[in-house]
Short mmCIF file of C-alpha atoms and ligand atoms in Angstrom, two decimals:
data_model
loop_
_atom_site.label_atom_id
_atom_site.label_comp_id
_atom_site.label_asym_id
_atom_site.label_seq_id
_atom_site.Cartn_x
_atom_site.Cartn_y
_atom_site.Cartn_z
CA MET A 5 -141.14 -263.02 66.71
CA THR A 6 -141.55 -261.47 62.87
CA ALA A 7 -143.72 -258.10 62.44
CA PRO A 8 -147.21 -259.29 60.89
CA ASN A 9 -146.70 -258.75 56.86
CA LEU A 10 -149.52 -255.80 56.81
CA LEU A 11 -146.18 -254.09 58.67
CA ARG A 12 -143.56 -255.46 57.27
CA ALA A 13 -145.00 -254.44 53.67
CA LEU A 14 -146.06 -250.61 55.32
CA ARG A 15 -142.72 -250.58 56.58
CA GLY A 16 -141.47 -251.23 52.85
CA GLU A 17 -140.37 -254.43 52.34
CA ARG A 18 -141.12 -256.54 49.55
CA LEU A 19 -142.91 -259.55 50.37
CA ASP A 20 -143.28 -262.82 48.18
CA ALA A 21 -146.90 -263.05 49.12
CA PRO A 22 -148.46 -259.24 49.50
CA PRO A 23 -150.50 -259.13 52.46
CA LEU A 24 -154.38 -258.67 51.92
CA TRP A 25 -156.92 -257.07 53.45
CA LEU A 26 -159.88 -255.02 51.53
CA MET A 27 -161.71 -251.57 52.21
CA ARG A 28 -165.16 -251.98 54.53
CA GLN A 29 -164.44 -255.83 54.77
CA ALA A 30 -166.99 -256.11 57.94
CA GLY A 31 -170.22 -255.04 56.63
CA ARG A 32 -173.81 -255.79 54.61
CA TYR A 33 -172.68 -258.28 52.29
CA LEU A 34 -171.57 -260.97 55.00
CA PRO A 35 -174.50 -262.64 56.48
CA GLU A 36 -172.93 -263.19 59.86
CA TYR A 37 -172.76 -259.00 59.96
CA ARG A 38 -176.64 -258.78 59.03
CA ALA A 39 -177.81 -261.08 61.75
CA LEU A 40 -175.90 -259.55 64.69
CA ARG A 41 -176.82 -255.82 62.98
CA ALA A 42 -180.57 -256.59 63.02
CA LYS A 43 -180.17 -257.89 66.65
CA ALA A 44 -178.17 -254.58 67.66
CA GLY A 45 -181.22 -252.50 65.65
CA GLY A 46 -178.49 -250.98 63.67
CA PHE A 47 -175.54 -249.64 62.50
CA TRP A 48 -174.91 -247.01 65.11
CA ALA A 49 -176.15 -249.50 67.71
CA MET A 50 -173.29 -251.87 66.23
CA ALA A 51 -170.78 -249.39 66.37
CA SER A 52 -170.85 -247.79 69.84
CA ASP A 53 -171.25 -251.19 71.54
CA PRO A 54 -167.38 -252.07 71.90
CA VAL A 55 -168.62 -256.06 72.43
CA LEU A 56 -170.36 -256.28 69.08
CA ALA A 57 -168.13 -253.60 67.31
CA SER A 58 -165.16 -256.19 68.01
CA GLU A 59 -167.14 -259.11 67.11
CA VAL A 60 -168.03 -257.66 63.65
CA THR A 61 -163.99 -256.57 63.21
CA LEU A 62 -163.14 -259.79 63.92
CA GLN A 63 -165.71 -261.56 61.38
CA PRO A 64 -164.12 -261.30 57.99
CA VAL A 65 -160.43 -262.13 59.66
CA ARG A 66 -161.91 -265.40 60.78
CA ARG A 67 -163.55 -266.05 57.42
CA PHE A 68 -161.17 -265.50 54.88
CA GLY A 69 -157.87 -265.02 57.26
CA LEU A 70 -157.20 -261.58 55.92
CA ASP A 71 -154.01 -260.33 57.34
CA ALA A 72 -155.49 -257.75 58.88
CA ALA A 73 -158.44 -256.61 60.70
CA ILE A 74 -159.83 -252.92 60.41
CA LEU A 75 -161.81 -251.17 63.29
CA PHE A 76 -164.90 -251.28 62.96
CA SER A 77 -166.36 -247.87 63.07
CA ASP A 78 -166.99 -244.91 61.11
CA ILE A 79 -165.06 -241.85 60.16
CA LEU A 80 -168.07 -239.89 61.35
CA VAL A 81 -167.22 -240.26 64.86
CA ALA A 82 -164.97 -237.29 64.68
CA PRO A 83 -167.57 -234.96 64.09
CA TYR A 84 -169.92 -236.61 66.76
CA ALA A 85 -166.89 -236.46 69.19
CA LEU A 86 -167.26 -232.24 68.11
CA GLY A 87 -170.77 -232.28 69.44
CA GLN A 88 -172.46 -232.79 66.10
CA ASP A 89 -175.48 -234.63 65.44
CA VAL A 90 -174.74 -238.15 63.41
CA ALA A 91 -177.46 -240.16 62.38
CA PHE A 92 -177.65 -243.61 60.46
CA HIS A 93 -181.07 -244.02 58.81
CA GLU A 94 -181.72 -247.48 57.16
CA GLY A 95 -181.00 -247.53 53.50
CA GLN A 96 -180.42 -243.51 53.53
CA GLY A 97 -176.45 -243.08 54.59
CA PRO A 98 -175.62 -240.61 57.28
CA VAL A 99 -177.89 -237.67 58.20
CA LEU A 100 -176.16 -234.89 60.52
CA GLY A 101 -177.58 -232.19 62.83
CA PRO A 102 -176.22 -228.25 61.99
CA VAL A 103 -172.35 -227.79 62.82
CA PRO A 104 -172.07 -227.02 66.59
CA PRO A 105 -171.06 -223.18 66.74
CA SER A 106 -168.05 -224.15 68.94
CA LEU A 107 -165.58 -226.61 67.95
CA ASP A 108 -164.12 -228.03 71.09
CA PHE A 109 -163.39 -231.77 70.67
CA ASP A 110 -164.52 -234.30 73.92
CA LEU A 111 -163.10 -238.00 72.71
CA SER A 112 -164.58 -239.31 75.78
CA ARG A 113 -168.11 -239.24 73.64
CA ILE A 114 -166.56 -241.88 71.74
CA GLY A 115 -164.61 -243.78 74.44
CA PHE A 116 -166.69 -247.03 72.20
CA VAL A 117 -164.03 -246.91 69.97
CA TYR A 118 -161.04 -247.35 71.66
CA ASP A 119 -162.39 -250.03 74.10
CA THR A 120 -163.43 -252.04 70.91
CA ILE A 121 -159.37 -251.43 70.13
CA ARG A 122 -158.35 -253.12 72.70
CA ARG A 123 -160.52 -255.82 72.69
CA VAL A 124 -160.10 -256.88 69.56
CA ARG A 125 -156.57 -256.62 69.95
CA ASP A 126 -156.76 -258.69 72.75
CA ALA A 127 -158.60 -261.19 70.26
CA LEU A 128 -156.69 -261.10 67.25
CA PRO A 129 -154.12 -263.44 66.33
CA ALA A 130 -150.34 -262.31 67.00
CA ASP A 131 -149.41 -262.48 63.05
CA LYS A 132 -152.54 -259.99 62.07
CA ALA A 133 -152.56 -256.50 62.24
CA LEU A 134 -155.40 -254.39 63.47
CA ILE A 135 -155.53 -251.03 61.32
CA GLY A 136 -157.19 -248.31 62.65
CA PHE A 137 -158.93 -245.03 61.02
CA ALA A 138 -159.85 -241.53 60.41
CA GLY A 139 -161.20 -239.85 57.66
CA GLY A 140 -159.32 -237.14 56.45
CA PRO A 141 -160.26 -233.28 57.58
CA TRP A 142 -161.49 -232.43 54.38
CA THR A 143 -163.68 -235.72 53.73
CA LEU A 144 -165.27 -234.58 56.91
CA ALA A 145 -165.96 -231.11 56.17
CA CYS A 146 -167.36 -232.69 53.53
CA TYR A 147 -170.12 -234.15 55.66
CA MET A 148 -170.23 -231.64 58.63
CA LEU A 149 -171.04 -228.88 55.98
CA SER A 150 -173.62 -230.06 53.63
CA GLY A 151 -175.11 -232.73 56.28
CA ARG A 152 -175.32 -235.83 53.96
CA GLY A 153 -173.58 -237.71 51.50
CA GLY A 154 -174.43 -236.49 47.65
CA ASP A 155 -172.08 -234.17 45.86
CA PHE A 156 -171.37 -231.42 48.46
CA MET A 157 -172.29 -228.44 47.21
CA PRO A 158 -172.61 -226.98 50.11
CA ALA A 159 -169.20 -227.65 51.65
CA ARG A 160 -167.22 -226.97 48.26
CA ALA A 161 -168.71 -223.72 47.83
CA ALA A 162 -167.58 -222.76 51.33
CA ALA A 163 -164.49 -224.00 50.42
CA TRP A 164 -164.59 -221.52 47.54
CA ARG A 165 -165.34 -218.99 49.29
CA GLY A 166 -162.51 -219.12 51.78
CA GLU A 167 -165.06 -220.11 54.89
CA ILE A 168 -163.80 -223.13 55.87
CA GLY A 169 -160.52 -222.45 57.77
CA PRO A 170 -161.85 -222.72 61.30
CA LEU A 171 -163.58 -226.10 61.01
CA MET A 172 -160.42 -227.23 58.67
CA ALA A 173 -158.32 -226.16 61.92
CA ALA A 174 -160.49 -227.75 64.20
CA LEU A 175 -160.60 -231.02 61.98
CA VAL A 176 -156.69 -231.48 62.23
CA GLU A 177 -156.43 -231.31 65.60
CA THR A 178 -159.80 -233.58 65.97
CA THR A 179 -158.34 -236.11 63.49
CA ALA A 180 -154.63 -236.35 65.04
CA GLY A 181 -156.40 -236.62 68.50
CA HIS A 182 -158.61 -239.78 67.61
CA LEU A 183 -155.63 -241.50 65.48
CA VAL A 184 -153.16 -240.81 68.74
CA GLU A 185 -155.63 -242.53 71.16
CA GLN A 186 -156.06 -245.40 68.70
CA ALA A 187 -152.51 -246.06 68.53
CA ARG A 188 -152.42 -245.90 72.14
CA VAL A 189 -154.68 -248.35 72.80
CA GLY A 190 -153.44 -250.93 70.04
CA ALA A 191 -154.06 -250.17 66.45
CA ASP A 192 -150.87 -251.39 64.90
CA ALA A 193 -151.15 -249.22 61.40
CA LEU A 194 -153.32 -246.01 60.75
CA GLN A 195 -155.37 -245.42 57.83
CA ILE A 196 -156.50 -241.47 56.70
CA PHE A 197 -160.00 -242.15 54.70
CA GLU A 198 -159.57 -238.75 52.36
CA SER A 199 -162.53 -240.31 50.26
CA TRP A 200 -163.65 -237.61 48.54
CA ALA A 201 -160.44 -235.65 47.77
CA GLY A 202 -161.27 -235.44 44.16
CA LEU A 203 -164.25 -232.91 45.03
CA CYS A 204 -161.89 -230.92 46.69
CA PRO A 205 -161.39 -227.43 44.99
CA ASP A 206 -158.25 -226.42 46.29
CA VAL A 207 -155.75 -230.01 46.84
CA PRO A 208 -153.15 -228.31 48.23
CA ARG A 209 -154.51 -226.21 50.66
CA TRP A 210 -157.64 -228.38 52.22
CA VAL A 211 -156.22 -231.98 51.55
CA VAL A 212 -152.72 -231.67 51.47
CA GLU A 213 -151.68 -229.16 53.88
CA PRO A 214 -154.43 -230.50 56.98
CA THR A 215 -152.88 -234.34 55.97
CA ARG A 216 -149.56 -232.89 57.01
CA ALA A 217 -150.35 -231.13 59.73
CA VAL A 218 -152.78 -234.47 61.09
CA VAL A 219 -149.53 -236.53 60.06
CA GLU A 220 -146.67 -234.62 62.09
CA ARG A 221 -149.26 -234.93 64.99
CA VAL A 222 -149.58 -238.45 65.11
CA ARG A 223 -145.47 -238.80 64.58
CA ALA A 224 -145.31 -237.07 67.65
CA ALA A 225 -146.87 -239.28 69.65
CA ALA A 226 -146.76 -242.36 67.65
CA PRO A 227 -143.84 -243.09 66.15
CA ASP A 228 -143.63 -246.42 64.74
CA THR A 229 -147.20 -246.69 63.96
CA PRO A 230 -147.22 -246.66 59.67
CA ILE A 231 -150.20 -244.11 58.55
CA ILE A 232 -151.76 -245.14 55.02
CA GLY A 233 -152.97 -241.84 53.17
CA PHE A 234 -155.80 -242.76 50.71
CA PRO A 235 -156.76 -239.34 48.83
CA ARG A 236 -159.72 -240.72 46.76
CA GLY A 237 -160.23 -239.31 43.12
CA LEU A 238 -156.77 -237.54 42.74
CA THR A 239 -156.75 -236.85 38.97
CA GLN A 240 -152.92 -235.80 39.51
CA GLY A 241 -150.76 -235.09 42.52
CA TRP A 242 -150.28 -238.48 44.05
CA ALA A 243 -146.44 -238.23 44.71
CA THR A 244 -146.81 -234.80 45.66
CA TYR A 245 -149.53 -235.76 48.32
CA ALA A 246 -147.18 -238.49 50.06
CA GLN A 247 -144.13 -237.15 49.76
CA THR A 248 -145.74 -233.68 51.02
CA THR A 249 -148.04 -235.28 53.72
CA GLY A 250 -145.35 -237.36 54.93
CA VAL A 251 -147.47 -240.37 55.00
CA ASP A 252 -145.89 -244.14 54.92
CA ALA A 253 -148.05 -245.55 52.34
CA LEU A 254 -150.47 -244.49 49.49
CA GLY A 255 -153.71 -246.36 49.16
CA LEU A 256 -155.11 -246.14 45.39
CA ASP A 257 -158.01 -245.70 44.06
CA GLU A 258 -159.06 -248.21 41.35
CA ARG A 259 -158.62 -245.46 38.62
CA VAL A 260 -154.62 -245.10 39.18
CA ASP A 261 -152.68 -247.21 36.75
CA ALA A 262 -151.05 -249.69 38.37
CA ALA A 263 -148.20 -250.29 35.85
CA TRP A 264 -148.02 -246.27 36.08
CA ALA A 265 -147.87 -246.27 39.84
CA ALA A 266 -145.28 -249.26 40.18
CA GLU A 267 -142.52 -247.03 38.21
CA HIS A 268 -143.74 -243.38 39.84
CA LEU A 269 -144.61 -244.29 43.38
CA GLN A 270 -144.17 -247.63 44.40
CA PRO A 271 -140.28 -246.87 44.23
CA ARG A 272 -140.75 -244.13 47.04
CA TRP A 273 -143.63 -245.31 48.88
CA PRO A 274 -145.71 -248.77 49.63
CA VAL A 275 -148.40 -248.42 47.78
CA GLN A 276 -152.27 -250.47 48.63
CA GLY A 277 -154.40 -251.09 45.62
CA ASN A 278 -156.63 -251.38 43.75
CA LEU A 279 -158.93 -253.92 42.89
CA ASP A 280 -162.12 -251.92 41.04
CA PRO A 281 -165.19 -252.70 43.73
CA ALA A 282 -167.32 -253.36 40.83
CA CYS A 283 -164.88 -256.43 39.64
CA LEU A 284 -165.26 -257.93 42.81
CA LEU A 285 -168.97 -257.99 42.64
CA ALA A 286 -168.64 -259.38 39.31
CA GLY A 287 -166.01 -262.33 39.81
CA GLY A 288 -165.43 -265.11 37.56
CA ARG A 289 -163.12 -264.58 34.42
CA ALA A 290 -162.99 -261.04 34.81
CA LEU A 291 -162.04 -260.66 38.40
CA ASP A 292 -158.84 -263.98 37.74
CA ALA A 293 -157.82 -261.45 35.42
CA GLU A 294 -157.53 -258.25 37.25
CA VAL A 295 -156.17 -259.90 40.07
CA ARG A 296 -152.97 -260.90 38.16
CA ARG A 297 -153.03 -257.92 36.66
CA ILE A 298 -152.89 -255.86 39.76
CA ARG A 299 -150.32 -258.34 41.42
CA ALA A 300 -148.17 -258.56 38.50
CA ALA A 301 -147.73 -255.01 38.22
CA LEU A 302 -147.12 -253.98 41.62
CA SER A 303 -145.47 -257.24 43.40
CA GLY A 304 -141.98 -256.00 42.19
CA GLY A 305 -142.23 -253.39 45.26
CA PRO A 306 -143.73 -253.21 48.70
CA PHE A 307 -147.53 -253.85 48.00
CA VAL A 308 -150.53 -254.64 50.41
CA PHE A 309 -153.29 -256.24 48.14
CA ASN A 310 -156.53 -254.52 48.28
CA LEU A 311 -159.97 -252.43 46.52
CA GLY A 312 -159.79 -249.05 45.40
CA HIS A 313 -162.76 -248.56 47.59
CA GLY A 314 -165.05 -250.41 49.89
CA VAL A 315 -166.44 -253.74 49.42
CA HIS A 316 -170.07 -253.17 47.78
CA LYS A 317 -172.85 -254.47 49.62
CA HIS A 318 -173.87 -257.28 46.73
CA THR A 319 -170.55 -258.54 46.87
CA PRO A 320 -171.43 -262.52 47.02
CA PRO A 321 -168.84 -263.84 49.66
CA GLU A 322 -167.83 -266.51 47.41
CA HIS A 323 -166.09 -263.82 45.02
CA ILE A 324 -163.51 -263.28 48.05
CA HIS A 325 -162.90 -266.77 48.25
CA ALA A 326 -161.88 -266.28 44.55
CA LEU A 327 -159.71 -263.20 44.85
CA ILE A 328 -157.64 -264.82 47.89
CA SER A 329 -157.15 -268.20 45.62
CA VAL A 330 -155.86 -266.38 42.26
CA LEU A 331 -153.73 -263.95 44.71
CA ARG A 332 -152.61 -266.85 46.30
CA GLY A 333 -152.24 -268.86 43.36
CA VAL A 334 -154.00 -272.13 44.80
O1 CP3 B 4 -163.38 -251.10 56.41
C1 CP3 B 4 -163.68 -251.63 57.16
O2 CP3 B 4 -164.42 -252.39 57.24
C2 CP3 B 4 -164.16 -250.67 58.31
C3 CP3 B 4 -165.19 -249.91 58.79
C4 CP3 B 4 -165.72 -248.56 58.20
C5 CP3 B 4 -166.97 -248.05 57.85
N1 CP3 B 4 -167.21 -246.89 57.64
C6 CP3 B 4 -168.22 -249.17 58.26
C7 CP3 B 4 -169.68 -248.64 57.68
C8 CP3 B 4 -165.46 -247.87 57.63
C9 CP3 B 4 -163.68 -248.06 57.35
C10 CP3 B 4 -165.92 -246.71 57.38
C11 CP3 B 4 -165.28 -245.28 56.68
C12 CP3 B 4 -166.21 -244.06 55.65
N2 CP3 B 4 -167.80 -243.74 56.45
C13 CP3 B 4 -165.92 -243.72 54.98
C14 CP3 B 4 -164.77 -243.76 54.47
C15 CP3 B 4 -164.23 -244.99 53.54
C16 CP3 B 4 -165.67 -244.66 51.98
O3 CP3 B 4 -166.53 -245.29 52.19
O4 CP3 B 4 -165.21 -243.61 51.67
C17 CP3 B 4 -167.19 -242.72 54.64
C18 CP3 B 4 -167.23 -241.80 53.68
C19 CP3 B 4 -167.84 -242.60 55.23
C20 CP3 B 4 -169.44 -242.65 55.89
C21 CP3 B 4 -170.53 -243.53 55.63
N3 CP3 B 4 -170.62 -244.17 56.84
C22 CP3 B 4 -171.50 -243.62 54.79
C23 CP3 B 4 -171.31 -242.97 53.70
C24 CP3 B 4 -172.00 -244.47 54.89
C25 CP3 B 4 -173.29 -245.12 54.07
C26 CP3 B 4 -172.80 -246.04 52.86
C27 CP3 B 4 -173.43 -247.37 52.98
O5 CP3 B 4 -173.17 -247.78 52.60
O6 CP3 B 4 -175.23 -247.19 53.09
C28 CP3 B 4 -171.59 -244.91 56.04
C29 CP3 B 4 -172.67 -246.38 57.19
C30 CP3 B 4 -171.60 -247.34 57.30
N4 CP3 B 4 -170.23 -246.86 58.08
C31 CP3 B 4 -171.97 -248.72 57.01
C32 CP3 B 4 -170.74 -249.62 57.40
C33 CP3 B 4 -170.50 -250.91 57.32
C34 CP3 B 4 -173.19 -249.26 56.45
C35 CP3 B 4 -174.04 -249.25 57.32
C36 CP3 B 4 -174.99 -250.36 57.51
O7 CP3 B 4 -176.24 -250.07 56.78
O8 CP3 B 4 -175.08 -251.56 57.99
#
């Protein structure tokens, strides 16, 4: 049997119909997600229960026939494995406790993630890929040092003061260990979500080098598992990031011009992206036109259609059906 289309594209093959998945494809915009979440009692209760988490992982694949499932979990399981308290409060986003004094990670604290992967891989058809993921070390440091989302001033100031070396070293080991374990138990591809790369005061030092170290460790243990890097918000240096880190493919946010990416990035790396989630929320003629524009710009090389960031919680599911019919030309 041939490999799932997502893996073919990530390994550098140009496909006539680009494979499709969406960041945050499982989530509050889906009624079946909201129903299960209400029953479970909250996001963390659902994410830490392999039966519920695997069901939520599969929901969008069933509904839309997407080419890949992405593990239903969160990047903040890594700080949790490092012993930090992590809580998700309704309508408020994540809140973290103080950074623990000892930075030894214990992946057995998040064994539920690996159980979820095993269950999803068993249930998923062979032509669909399962994507595992982790936060990039810098993005995890942003949450760990600031305690919550926002402008991450405490983390950015600590980086300027040169105080984050030991934490970043621990995060490289934790992230690499977490990704290796996901590949070992059944993830077919891995994505590194460096969602706050654009806020980093020293991208070469705190984004590129730590990611390179993570990729090196994961490659050594899982040489056949493609890695997608998603350094969201970089204003320059996408090629340097890909070249230096050694990721297999680049996830582009919506601010990267697709025609520029086709000329400067795609000849060397498969690219993934980059429809604006606000355009998917808008729907209608704007959505049609954007899907066509991005597909036309990037279909000349290896390409995975996706958003530039996650699905917004108010997105009508019908807009995803519309996206798919335009993308597939039916
Ligand atoms: O993409 C997927 O469908 C897989 C699941 C997934 C979640 N979080 C589930 C989730 C993934 C890949 C993530 C990654 C994640 N988590 C990132 C990187 C990607 C990005 O969005 O930039 C970040 C920064 C986080 C941290 C985080 N987790 C935040 C800021 C929040 C609150 C956001 C919100 O919309 O309220 C979460 C909670 C979270 N993680 C939800 C989901 C579906 C919402 C939980 C809910 O209330 O049901």
